[in-house]
mmCIF file of C-alpha atoms in Angstrom:
data_model
loop_
_atom_site.group_PDB
_atom_site.id
_atom_site.type_symbol
_atom_site.label_atom_id
_atom_site.label_comp_id
_atom_site.label_asym_id
_atom_site.label_seq_id
_atom_site.Cartn_x
_atom_site.Cartn_y
_atom_site.Cartn_z
ATOM 1 C CA MET F 29 147.850 139.334 195.715
ATOM 2 C CA ARG F 30 146.284 139.302 199.166
ATOM 3 C CA PHE F 31 148.289 139.338 202.397
ATOM 4 C CA SER F 32 146.937 138.059 205.691
ATOM 5 C CA THR F 33 148.669 140.617 207.845
ATOM 6 C CA ARG F 34 150.390 143.975 207.424
ATOM 7 C CA ARG F 35 153.658 142.505 208.715
ATOM 8 C CA GLN F 36 153.804 140.000 205.853
ATOM 9 C CA TYR F 37 153.156 142.793 203.346
ATOM 10 C CA LEU F 38 155.990 144.971 204.715
ATOM 11 C CA SER F 39 158.479 142.078 204.813
ATOM 12 C CA GLN F 40 157.592 141.165 201.208
ATOM 13 C CA LEU F 41 158.025 144.803 200.113
ATOM 14 C CA LYS F 42 161.380 145.025 201.883
ATOM 15 C CA PHE F 43 162.536 141.845 200.121
ATOM 16 C CA LEU F 44 161.553 143.242 196.699
ATOM 17 C CA ARG F 45 163.405 146.504 197.386
ATOM 18 C CA SER F 46 166.575 144.634 198.421
ATOM 19 C CA LEU F 47 166.271 142.435 195.314
ATOM 20 C CA LEU F 48 165.947 145.509 193.100
ATOM 21 C CA ARG F 49 168.899 147.186 194.796
ATOM 22 C CA GLY F 50 170.997 144.048 194.313
ATOM 23 C CA GLY F 51 169.990 143.912 190.632
ATOM 24 C CA ARG F 52 171.129 147.507 190.152
ATOM 25 C CA GLN F 53 174.504 146.702 191.746
ATOM 26 C CA VAL F 54 174.951 143.664 189.495
ATOM 27 C CA TRP F 55 174.048 145.734 186.425
ATOM 28 C CA ALA F 56 176.546 148.442 187.457
ATOM 29 C CA LEU F 57 179.222 145.772 187.890
ATOM 30 C CA ILE F 58 178.461 144.348 184.436
ATOM 31 C CA ARG F 59 178.686 147.831 182.892
ATOM 32 C CA LYS F 60 182.085 148.410 184.543
ATOM 33 C CA LEU F 61 183.269 145.031 183.274
ATOM 34 C CA PHE F 62 182.208 145.826 179.704
ATOM 35 C CA HIS F 63 183.885 149.228 179.987
ATOM 36 C CA LEU F 64 187.116 147.562 181.141
ATOM 37 C CA LEU F 65 186.970 145.010 178.306
ATOM 38 C CA SER F 66 186.392 147.751 175.745
ATOM 39 C CA TRP F 67 189.335 149.691 177.210
ATOM 40 C CA LEU F 68 191.541 146.594 176.926
ATOM 41 C CA SER F 69 190.292 145.743 173.450
ATOM 42 C CA PRO F 70 193.097 145.617 170.846
ATOM 43 C CA GLY F 71 190.954 147.726 168.512
ATOM 44 C CA ARG F 72 191.199 150.669 170.916
ATOM 45 C CA TRP F 73 194.977 150.720 170.853
ATOM 46 C CA THR F 74 195.811 149.352 167.413
ATOM 47 C CA LYS F 75 194.725 151.160 164.264
ATOM 48 C CA ARG F 76 195.077 150.179 160.627
ATOM 49 C CA LEU F 77 198.662 151.468 160.496
ATOM 50 C CA ASP F 78 199.518 149.464 163.627
ATOM 51 C CA TRP F 79 198.208 146.237 162.103
ATOM 52 C CA TYR F 80 200.173 147.019 158.935
ATOM 53 C CA ILE F 81 203.452 147.270 160.892
ATOM 54 C CA ILE F 82 202.643 144.268 163.121
ATOM 55 C CA LYS F 83 202.018 142.062 160.071
ATOM 56 C CA LYS F 84 205.259 143.241 158.470
ATOM 57 C CA PHE F 85 207.198 142.670 161.707
ATOM 58 C CA ILE F 86 205.872 139.154 162.432
ATOM 59 C CA GLY F 87 206.041 138.146 158.772
ATOM 60 C CA THR F 88 209.647 139.303 158.353
ATOM 61 C CA TYR F 89 210.601 137.669 161.675
ATOM 62 C CA ILE F 90 209.233 134.297 160.533
ATOM 63 C CA TYR F 91 210.845 134.748 157.114
ATOM 64 C CA ALA F 92 214.250 135.414 158.740
ATOM 65 C CA ILE F 93 213.902 132.292 160.903
ATOM 66 C CA VAL F 94 212.998 130.078 157.931
ATOM 67 C CA LEU F 95 215.794 131.484 155.772
ATOM 68 C CA ILE F 96 218.650 131.342 158.306
ATOM 69 C CA ILE F 97 217.638 128.043 159.923
ATOM 70 C CA SER F 98 217.339 126.441 156.462
ATOM 71 C CA ILE F 99 220.908 127.494 155.698
ATOM 72 C CA SER F 100 222.015 126.196 159.124
ATOM 73 C CA ILE F 101 220.421 122.808 158.432
ATOM 74 C CA VAL F 102 222.262 122.527 155.102
ATOM 75 C CA PHE F 103 225.614 123.257 156.771
ATOM 76 C CA ASP F 104 224.830 120.895 159.673
ATOM 77 C CA ILE F 105 223.947 118.051 157.315
ATOM 78 C CA ASN F 106 227.134 118.625 155.348
ATOM 79 C CA GLU F 107 229.182 118.572 158.562
ATOM 80 C CA HIS F 108 227.636 115.518 160.220
ATOM 81 C CA LEU F 109 226.593 113.376 157.257
ATOM 82 C CA ALA F 110 229.727 111.250 157.592
ATOM 83 C CA LYS F 111 229.003 110.551 161.272
ATOM 84 C CA PHE F 112 225.366 109.738 160.547
ATOM 85 C CA THR F 113 226.562 107.211 157.972
ATOM 86 C CA GLN F 114 229.321 105.860 160.218
ATOM 87 C CA TYR F 115 226.946 105.180 163.127
ATOM 88 C CA ASN F 116 224.085 103.985 160.851
ATOM 89 C CA ALA F 117 221.620 106.609 162.022
ATOM 90 C CA PRO F 118 218.126 105.834 160.651
ATOM 91 C CA LEU F 119 216.463 108.507 158.517
ATOM 92 C CA LYS F 120 213.425 108.670 160.827
ATOM 93 C CA ALA F 121 215.633 109.419 163.837
ATOM 94 C CA ILE F 122 217.600 112.047 161.903
ATOM 95 C CA VAL F 123 214.440 113.876 160.827
ATOM 96 C CA PHE F 124 212.179 113.544 163.859
ATOM 97 C CA ASP F 125 214.595 113.089 166.791
ATOM 98 C CA TYR F 126 217.364 115.431 165.689
ATOM 99 C CA TYR F 127 216.260 118.086 163.191
ATOM 100 C CA ALA F 128 212.682 118.351 164.491
ATOM 101 C CA ASN F 129 214.231 119.463 167.801
ATOM 102 C CA PHE F 130 217.265 121.208 166.261
ATOM 103 C CA VAL F 131 215.074 123.804 164.504
ATOM 104 C CA PRO F 132 213.041 125.118 167.494
ATOM 105 C CA TYR F 133 216.092 125.034 169.790
ATOM 106 C CA PHE F 134 218.275 127.231 167.600
ATOM 107 C CA ALA F 135 215.369 129.398 166.428
ATOM 108 C CA ASN F 136 214.603 130.197 170.063
ATOM 109 C CA LEU F 137 218.274 130.559 170.995
ATOM 110 C CA PHE F 138 218.928 133.177 168.288
ATOM 111 C CA SER F 139 215.526 134.849 168.541
ATOM 112 C CA PRO F 140 217.085 138.264 169.410
ATOM 113 C CA LEU F 141 219.168 138.031 166.238
ATOM 114 C CA PHE F 142 216.084 137.305 164.126
ATOM 115 C CA VAL F 143 214.151 140.142 165.769
ATOM 116 C CA PHE F 144 216.949 142.604 165.051
ATOM 117 C CA ILE F 145 217.297 141.506 161.423
ATOM 118 C CA ALA F 146 213.525 141.641 160.886
ATOM 119 C CA VAL F 147 213.202 145.159 162.358
ATOM 120 C CA ILE F 148 216.077 146.590 160.338
ATOM 121 C CA PHE F 149 214.974 144.848 157.139
ATOM 122 C CA PHE F 150 211.358 146.007 156.943
ATOM 123 C CA THR F 151 211.903 149.397 158.649
ATOM 124 C CA SER F 152 214.697 150.281 156.195
ATOM 125 C CA LYS F 153 212.435 149.263 153.344
ATOM 126 C CA MET F 154 209.634 151.468 154.687
ATOM 127 C CA ALA F 155 212.068 154.370 155.097
ATOM 128 C CA GLY F 156 213.385 153.823 151.563
ATOM 129 C CA ASN F 157 209.820 153.993 150.224
ATOM 130 C CA SER F 158 209.293 157.258 152.205
ATOM 131 C CA GLU F 159 206.580 155.597 154.316
ATOM 132 C CA ILE F 160 208.241 156.629 157.593
ATOM 133 C CA ILE F 161 208.510 160.220 156.332
ATOM 134 C CA ALA F 162 204.805 160.248 155.430
ATOM 135 C CA ILE F 163 203.817 158.797 158.814
ATOM 136 C CA LEU F 164 205.846 161.358 160.780
ATOM 137 C CA ALA F 165 204.692 164.214 158.506
ATOM 138 C CA SER F 166 201.059 163.349 159.287
ATOM 139 C CA GLY F 167 201.648 164.392 162.897
ATOM 140 C CA MET F 168 202.421 160.994 164.425
ATOM 141 C CA SER F 169 205.392 161.040 166.791
ATOM 142 C CA PHE F 170 208.175 158.473 166.668
ATOM 143 C CA ARG F 171 207.111 157.360 170.149
ATOM 144 C CA ARG F 172 203.612 156.599 168.847
ATOM 145 C CA LEU F 173 205.143 154.850 165.843
ATOM 146 C CA MET F 174 206.920 152.452 168.211
ATOM 147 C CA ARG F 175 203.605 151.166 169.622
ATOM 148 C CA PRO F 176 203.063 148.396 167.001
ATOM 149 C CA TYR F 177 206.726 147.441 167.363
ATOM 150 C CA MET F 178 206.228 146.940 171.102
ATOM 151 C CA VAL F 179 203.003 144.966 170.567
ATOM 152 C CA SER F 180 204.904 142.657 168.206
ATOM 153 C CA CYS F 181 207.673 142.318 170.788
ATOM 154 C CA ILE F 182 205.139 141.313 173.440
ATOM 155 C CA ILE F 183 203.839 138.535 171.183
ATOM 156 C CA ILE F 184 207.339 137.320 170.265
ATOM 157 C CA SER F 185 208.605 137.506 173.863
ATOM 158 C CA LEU F 186 205.680 135.530 175.280
ATOM 159 C CA VAL F 187 206.013 132.831 172.621
ATOM 160 C CA THR F 188 209.803 132.729 173.023
ATOM 161 C CA TYR F 189 209.629 132.408 176.805
ATOM 162 C CA TYR F 190 206.906 129.748 176.733
ATOM 163 C CA LEU F 191 208.807 127.645 174.202
ATOM 164 C CA GLY F 192 212.133 128.040 176.002
ATOM 165 C CA ALA F 193 210.736 127.411 179.480
ATOM 166 C CA TYR F 194 208.219 124.611 178.881
ATOM 167 C CA VAL F 195 208.371 123.061 175.386
ATOM 168 C CA ILE F 196 211.930 123.006 174.037
ATOM 169 C CA PRO F 197 213.554 121.294 177.100
ATOM 170 C CA HIS F 198 211.600 118.100 176.359
ATOM 171 C CA GLY F 199 212.844 118.126 172.771
ATOM 172 C CA THR F 200 216.391 118.856 173.935
ATOM 173 C CA ILE F 201 216.437 115.555 175.847
ATOM 174 C CA ILE F 202 215.589 113.665 172.643
ATOM 175 C CA ARG F 203 218.163 115.631 170.622
ATOM 176 C CA GLN F 204 220.951 115.088 173.159
ATOM 177 C CA ASN F 205 220.204 111.361 173.328
ATOM 178 C CA PHE F 206 220.458 111.223 169.525
ATOM 179 C CA GLU F 207 223.790 113.064 169.618
ATOM 180 C CA ALA F 208 225.133 110.693 172.269
ATOM 181 C CA ILE F 209 224.346 107.687 170.049
ATOM 182 C CA TYR F 210 224.910 108.889 166.491
ATOM 183 C CA LYS F 211 227.263 111.896 166.751
ATOM 184 C CA ASN F 212 229.809 110.448 169.193
ATOM 185 C CA LYS F 213 229.116 113.158 171.738
ATOM 186 C CA ARG F 214 229.227 110.873 174.725
ATOM 187 C CA LYS F 215 227.413 111.986 177.825
ATOM 188 C CA ASN F 216 229.079 111.919 181.198
ATOM 189 C CA THR F 217 227.712 108.705 182.702
ATOM 190 C CA SER F 218 229.855 108.360 185.825
ATOM 191 C CA ALA F 219 231.000 110.351 188.833
ATOM 192 C CA GLU F 220 233.802 110.014 191.347
ATOM 193 C CA ASN F 221 233.832 110.926 195.045
ATOM 194 C CA VAL F 222 230.331 112.374 195.225
ATOM 195 C CA GLN F 223 229.358 113.939 198.539
ATOM 196 C CA LEU F 224 226.063 115.699 199.225
ATOM 197 C CA GLN F 225 223.643 116.498 202.007
ATOM 198 C CA VAL F 226 220.502 114.423 201.510
ATOM 199 C CA ASP F 227 218.668 115.636 204.612
ATOM 200 C CA GLN F 228 219.178 117.888 207.601
ATOM 201 C CA GLY F 229 222.366 116.601 209.212
ATOM 202 C CA VAL F 230 222.594 113.580 206.872
ATOM 203 C CA ILE F 231 225.599 113.347 204.525
ATOM 204 C CA ALA F 232 225.909 110.759 201.739
ATOM 205 C CA TYR F 233 229.143 109.775 200.018
ATOM 206 C CA ILE F 234 229.695 107.556 196.953
ATOM 207 C CA GLN F 235 233.195 106.656 195.836
ATOM 208 C CA HIS F 236 232.165 105.788 192.256
ATOM 209 C CA TYR F 237 228.764 106.045 190.557
ATOM 210 C CA ASP F 238 227.773 104.526 187.190
ATOM 211 C CA ASN F 239 224.693 106.215 185.745
ATOM 212 C CA ASN F 240 224.150 103.566 183.043
ATOM 213 C CA ARG F 241 223.612 100.885 185.675
ATOM 214 C CA LYS F 242 222.220 103.336 188.259
ATOM 215 C CA CYS F 243 224.663 101.781 190.662
ATOM 216 C CA GLY F 244 227.200 103.227 193.130
ATOM 217 C CA TYR F 245 230.180 101.673 194.927
ATOM 218 C CA GLY F 246 231.793 102.553 198.221
ATOM 219 C CA PHE F 247 228.677 104.074 199.777
ATOM 220 C CA CYS F 248 228.633 105.827 203.133
ATOM 221 C CA LEU F 249 225.797 107.593 204.983
ATOM 222 C CA ASP F 250 226.528 109.634 208.114
ATOM 223 C CA LYS F 251 223.926 111.189 210.408
ATOM 224 C CA PHE F 252 224.792 114.035 212.758
ATOM 225 C CA GLU F 253 222.884 115.502 215.693
ATOM 226 C CA ASN F 254 224.216 118.676 217.331
ATOM 227 C CA LYS F 255 227.410 118.259 215.280
ATOM 228 C CA LYS F 256 227.973 114.780 216.743
ATOM 229 C CA LEU F 257 228.024 111.583 214.714
ATOM 230 C CA VAL F 258 225.172 109.298 215.819
ATOM 231 C CA SER F 259 224.964 106.861 212.884
ATOM 232 C CA HIS F 260 227.448 105.560 210.322
ATOM 233 C CA LEU F 261 226.149 103.334 207.499
ATOM 234 C CA THR F 262 228.446 101.740 204.925
ATOM 235 C CA ALA F 263 227.703 99.523 201.934
ATOM 236 C CA THR F 264 229.823 98.040 199.191
ATOM 237 C CA GLU F 265 227.120 98.757 196.601
ATOM 238 C CA ILE F 266 223.964 100.860 196.257
ATOM 239 C CA ARG F 267 221.397 100.576 193.432
ATOM 240 C CA TYR F 268 218.568 102.891 192.430
ATOM 241 C CA ASP F 269 215.142 101.259 192.062
ATOM 242 C CA THR F 270 214.067 102.349 188.570
ATOM 243 C CA ILE F 271 210.765 100.418 188.584
ATOM 244 C CA SER F 272 209.415 101.845 191.824
ATOM 245 C CA ASP F 273 206.380 104.122 191.625
ATOM 246 C CA ALA F 274 207.863 106.489 194.214
ATOM 247 C CA LYS F 275 211.162 108.356 194.115
ATOM 248 C CA TYR F 276 214.248 107.973 196.295
ATOM 249 C CA HIS F 277 214.074 104.170 196.577
ATOM 250 C CA TRP F 278 217.532 102.573 196.849
ATOM 251 C CA LYS F 279 218.809 99.059 197.592
ATOM 252 C CA ILE F 280 221.984 98.780 199.680
ATOM 253 C CA ILE F 281 224.083 95.615 199.402
ATOM 254 C CA ASN F 282 226.516 94.218 201.996
ATOM 255 C CA TRP F 283 225.655 96.961 204.444
ATOM 256 C CA LYS F 284 226.818 97.654 207.969
ATOM 257 C CA CYS F 285 225.375 100.258 210.341
ATOM 258 C CA ARG F 286 227.025 101.561 213.501
ATOM 259 C CA GLU F 287 224.765 103.507 215.876
ATOM 260 C CA LEU F 288 226.559 105.513 218.549
ATOM 261 C CA ARG F 289 224.688 105.844 221.834
ATOM 262 C CA GLY F 290 226.897 107.788 224.198
ATOM 263 C CA LEU F 291 229.847 105.553 225.013
ATOM 264 C CA LYS F 292 228.115 102.495 223.624
ATOM 265 C CA GLU F 293 227.962 101.289 220.042
ATOM 266 C CA HIS F 294 225.309 99.139 218.387
ATOM 267 C CA ILE F 295 226.230 97.348 215.131
ATOM 268 C CA THR F 296 223.795 95.806 212.645
ATOM 269 C CA GLN F 297 224.583 94.366 209.230
ATOM 270 C CA GLY F 298 223.020 92.419 206.384
ATOM 271 C CA GLY F 299 223.192 91.340 202.761
ATOM 272 C CA GLU F 300 220.503 93.467 201.066
ATOM 273 C CA LYS F 301 218.120 96.127 202.301
ATOM 274 C CA ASP F 302 215.581 98.441 200.665
ATOM 275 C CA THR F 303 215.728 101.980 201.974
ATOM 276 C CA VAL F 304 214.668 105.526 201.179
ATOM 277 C CA ILE F 305 217.435 108.106 200.673
ATOM 278 C CA VAL F 306 216.463 111.570 199.427
ATOM 279 C CA MET F 307 218.683 111.652 196.338
ATOM 280 C CA GLU F 308 218.298 110.749 192.667
ATOM 281 C CA PRO F 309 220.685 109.826 189.833
ATOM 282 C CA THR F 310 220.337 113.370 188.432
ATOM 283 C CA ASP F 311 221.834 114.670 191.693
ATOM 284 C CA LEU F 312 224.968 112.578 191.249
ATOM 285 C CA VAL F 313 225.996 112.968 187.600
ATOM 286 C CA TYR F 314 226.230 116.208 185.658
ATOM 287 C CA SER F 315 226.576 116.181 181.863
ATOM 288 C CA LYS F 316 227.237 119.154 179.624
ATOM 289 C CA GLY F 317 224.008 120.933 178.669
ATOM 290 C CA GLN F 318 221.961 119.134 181.322
ATOM 291 C CA GLN F 319 220.450 122.426 182.525
ATOM 292 C CA GLU F 320 218.841 122.865 179.085
ATOM 293 C CA THR F 321 216.771 119.707 179.578
ATOM 294 C CA PHE F 322 214.865 121.107 182.589
ATOM 295 C CA THR F 323 211.754 123.233 182.296
ATOM 296 C CA SER F 324 211.810 126.476 184.295
ATOM 297 C CA PRO F 325 209.743 125.075 187.226
ATOM 298 C CA GLU F 326 212.020 122.014 187.286
ATOM 299 C CA LEU F 327 215.087 124.270 187.219
ATOM 300 C CA LEU F 328 213.774 126.301 190.145
ATOM 301 C CA ALA F 329 212.964 123.162 192.149
ATOM 302 C CA TYR F 330 216.365 121.628 191.364
ATOM 303 C CA ILE F 331 218.229 124.819 192.358
ATOM 304 C CA SER F 332 216.296 125.065 195.626
ATOM 305 C CA LYS F 333 216.932 121.397 196.430
ATOM 306 C CA GLN F 334 220.657 121.581 195.674
ATOM 307 C CA GLN F 335 221.117 124.812 197.652
ATOM 308 C CA SER F 336 219.394 123.290 200.678
ATOM 309 C CA ARG F 337 221.913 120.449 200.440
ATOM 310 C CA GLY F 338 224.822 122.864 200.373
ATOM 311 C CA SER F 339 225.832 121.972 196.825
ATOM 312 C CA GLY F 340 227.796 124.625 194.912
ATOM 313 C CA ASN F 341 227.275 123.054 191.477
ATOM 314 C CA VAL F 342 224.123 125.022 190.632
ATOM 315 C CA VAL F 343 225.527 128.171 189.031
ATOM 316 C CA GLN F 344 224.940 126.978 185.457
ATOM 317 C CA TYR F 345 221.355 126.120 186.382
ATOM 318 C CA GLU F 346 220.782 129.579 187.862
ATOM 319 C CA VAL F 347 222.298 131.230 184.783
ATOM 320 C CA GLU F 348 220.041 129.182 182.514
ATOM 321 C CA TYR F 349 216.939 130.075 184.561
ATOM 322 C CA HIS F 350 217.605 133.828 184.519
ATOM 323 C CA LYS F 351 218.835 133.799 180.912
ATOM 324 C CA ARG F 352 215.468 132.522 179.665
ATOM 325 C CA ILE F 353 213.736 135.541 181.174
ATOM 326 C CA ALA F 354 216.406 138.033 180.121
ATOM 327 C CA THR F 355 216.445 136.792 176.519
ATOM 328 C CA SER F 356 212.695 137.389 176.249
ATOM 329 C CA PHE F 357 213.163 141.045 177.232
ATOM 330 C CA ALA F 358 216.024 141.435 174.753
ATOM 331 C CA SER F 359 213.452 141.657 171.940
ATOM 332 C CA PHE F 360 212.256 145.046 173.228
ATOM 333 C CA ILE F 361 215.771 146.487 173.544
ATOM 334 C CA LEU F 362 217.008 145.289 170.160
ATOM 335 C CA THR F 363 213.785 146.422 168.484
ATOM 336 C CA ILE F 364 214.248 149.975 169.787
ATOM 337 C CA ILE F 365 217.846 149.999 168.541
ATOM 338 C CA GLY F 366 216.919 148.561 165.139
ATOM 339 C CA ALA F 367 213.949 150.860 164.552
ATOM 340 C CA SER F 368 215.883 153.953 165.678
ATOM 341 C CA LEU F 369 218.813 153.164 163.380
ATOM 342 C CA SER F 370 216.833 152.323 160.247
ATOM 343 C CA ALA F 371 213.870 154.754 160.435
ATOM 344 C CA ARG F 372 215.803 157.597 158.821
ATOM 345 C CA LYS F 373 216.031 157.594 155.021
ATOM 346 C CA ARG F 374 219.623 157.710 153.804
ATOM 347 C CA LYS F 375 221.522 156.936 150.649
ATOM 348 C CA GLY F 376 222.922 153.450 150.293
ATOM 349 C CA GLY F 377 219.778 151.495 151.277
ATOM 350 C CA MET F 378 219.605 148.997 154.124
ATOM 351 C CA GLY F 379 223.014 147.378 153.641
ATOM 352 C CA MET F 380 224.802 149.469 156.251
ATOM 353 C CA TYR F 381 221.999 149.052 158.816
ATOM 354 C CA LEU F 382 221.818 145.317 158.209
ATOM 355 C CA GLY F 383 225.565 145.099 158.832
ATOM 356 C CA ILE F 384 225.262 147.149 162.022
ATOM 357 C CA GLY F 385 222.366 144.957 163.108
ATOM 358 C CA LEU F 386 224.342 141.755 162.615
ATOM 359 C CA VAL F 387 227.338 143.159 164.511
ATOM 360 C CA LEU F 388 225.182 144.300 167.446
ATOM 361 C CA SER F 389 223.253 141.006 167.521
ATOM 362 C CA PHE F 390 226.388 138.889 167.582
ATOM 363 C CA THR F 391 227.852 141.230 170.199
ATOM 364 C CA TYR F 392 224.781 140.633 172.364
ATOM 365 C CA ILE F 393 225.115 136.847 171.980
ATOM 366 C CA MET F 394 228.861 137.051 172.711
ATOM 367 C CA LEU F 395 228.194 139.080 175.872
ATOM 368 C CA GLN F 396 225.707 136.443 176.988
ATOM 369 C CA THR F 397 228.343 133.731 176.597
ATOM 370 C CA ILE F 398 231.091 135.765 178.308
ATOM 371 C CA SER F 399 228.911 136.752 181.270
ATOM 372 C CA ALA F 400 227.740 133.146 181.721
ATOM 373 C CA THR F 401 231.364 131.962 181.703
ATOM 374 C CA PHE F 402 232.269 134.573 184.335
ATOM 375 C CA ALA F 403 229.353 133.403 186.491
ATOM 376 C CA ILE F 404 230.355 129.732 186.280
ATOM 377 C CA ASN F 405 234.130 130.078 186.577
ATOM 378 C CA ALA F 406 234.696 133.374 188.412
ATOM 379 C CA GLY F 407 231.873 133.474 190.951
ATOM 380 C CA PHE F 408 229.948 136.249 189.202
ATOM 381 C CA PRO F 409 226.309 136.535 190.473
ATOM 382 C CA PRO F 410 224.148 134.523 188.030
ATOM 383 C CA ILE F 411 221.265 137.000 187.858
ATOM 384 C CA ILE F 412 223.637 139.870 187.028
ATOM 385 C CA ALA F 413 225.451 137.707 184.484
ATOM 386 C CA ALA F 414 222.171 136.865 182.741
ATOM 387 C CA TRP F 415 220.924 140.463 182.683
ATOM 388 C CA MET F 416 224.215 142.266 181.992
ATOM 389 C CA PRO F 417 223.852 142.205 178.146
ATOM 390 C CA ASN F 418 220.380 143.735 178.558
ATOM 391 C CA PHE F 419 221.712 146.501 180.827
ATOM 392 C CA ILE F 420 224.495 147.389 178.379
ATOM 393 C CA PHE F 421 222.257 147.329 175.317
ATOM 394 C CA ALA F 422 219.535 149.276 177.138
ATOM 395 C CA ILE F 423 221.996 152.179 177.366
ATOM 396 C CA VAL F 424 222.748 151.805 173.645
ATOM 397 C CA ALA F 425 219.004 151.727 172.925
ATOM 398 C CA TYR F 426 218.469 154.944 174.889
ATOM 399 C CA PHE F 427 221.053 156.884 172.888
ATOM 400 C CA CYS F 428 219.778 155.452 169.583
ATOM 401 C CA TYR F 429 216.220 156.408 170.507
ATOM 402 C CA ARG F 430 217.337 159.974 171.297
ATOM 403 C CA GLN F 431 218.827 160.230 167.786
ATOM 404 C CA ALA F 432 215.733 158.809 166.038
ATOM 405 C CA PRO F 433 213.759 161.054 163.657
ATOM 406 C CA SER F 434 210.937 162.992 165.290
#
């Protein structure tokens, strides 16, 4: 290649050097990336023994779910068959609307119980076959033995949280609607004397609200500025626009508005008027178990919206939000307890450990219920109420782990 001047040659050489230097930097970055991926590779951390325990753990966990949920379905059918017949529930609705959502809901709800049973069941069997003794005698510590247990817990916890936070709430809506129609568990469809803050300094009041008709009676809307009333709107009836593309669309009927301007008053009135008021039917009526129908992002948004309005009826929503996270972490705590209790070979087999596991699991579930009740009825902080069973059982897990075979 010929160059017309020396300056062109030097600039071209400088460009090639910078290109080569950049290529070396890219190659070094690629090598670091491959090194990081190899360090994070499951094969680096999980050996053949780890995969053996992980398969036993996950397999026994699924087996426990299938077995116990199958028994629960039989008892539930026996209990509610008369009501299904009385209310003429179609078979398709029973199978796909009720039991197709019944199974994942209760499987996720009692996931800590299934984890505990699975750990005690297969670990006791391994200890009875002297597998745990052989593993520890080979030089592996009990701490290292817990690695595949923790990997299994990570998988179960992620799946449990994702299902509970994003998938199951949609199915719970269908299941609750089925129960309201065919199991005579009527939802709360009305509210009396509802008062809430719909905007900064704007207070809405409804004397009676019917959720079936999406209609309220005895409506009042007051607007305050610097703690002074500047507008007072009343209406005999207010209806929510269910066909509107946007939210918060209401129609007020037989309305009258008084605007206070100093010592003067301006009054306007009319028959019907479309307006936008920042409230929805879900803000007015609360039915039992409603918090279970929201996904976690929807729960967080609802809690934030209600707290900004000054509403105090959000404790059960906060408990539900924190409980979903706390329940996912319960798998780790109960696994440590179960593995520590059942890893030692003793006479009598797994019967005693299985009994202890059931007692501890039901105690955990009972503590969850008690702490949630304290939060709702006694003003207990929701986050502490949701995490209290984990704190208590973490102490139990620590002492069990200290007594595990080494």
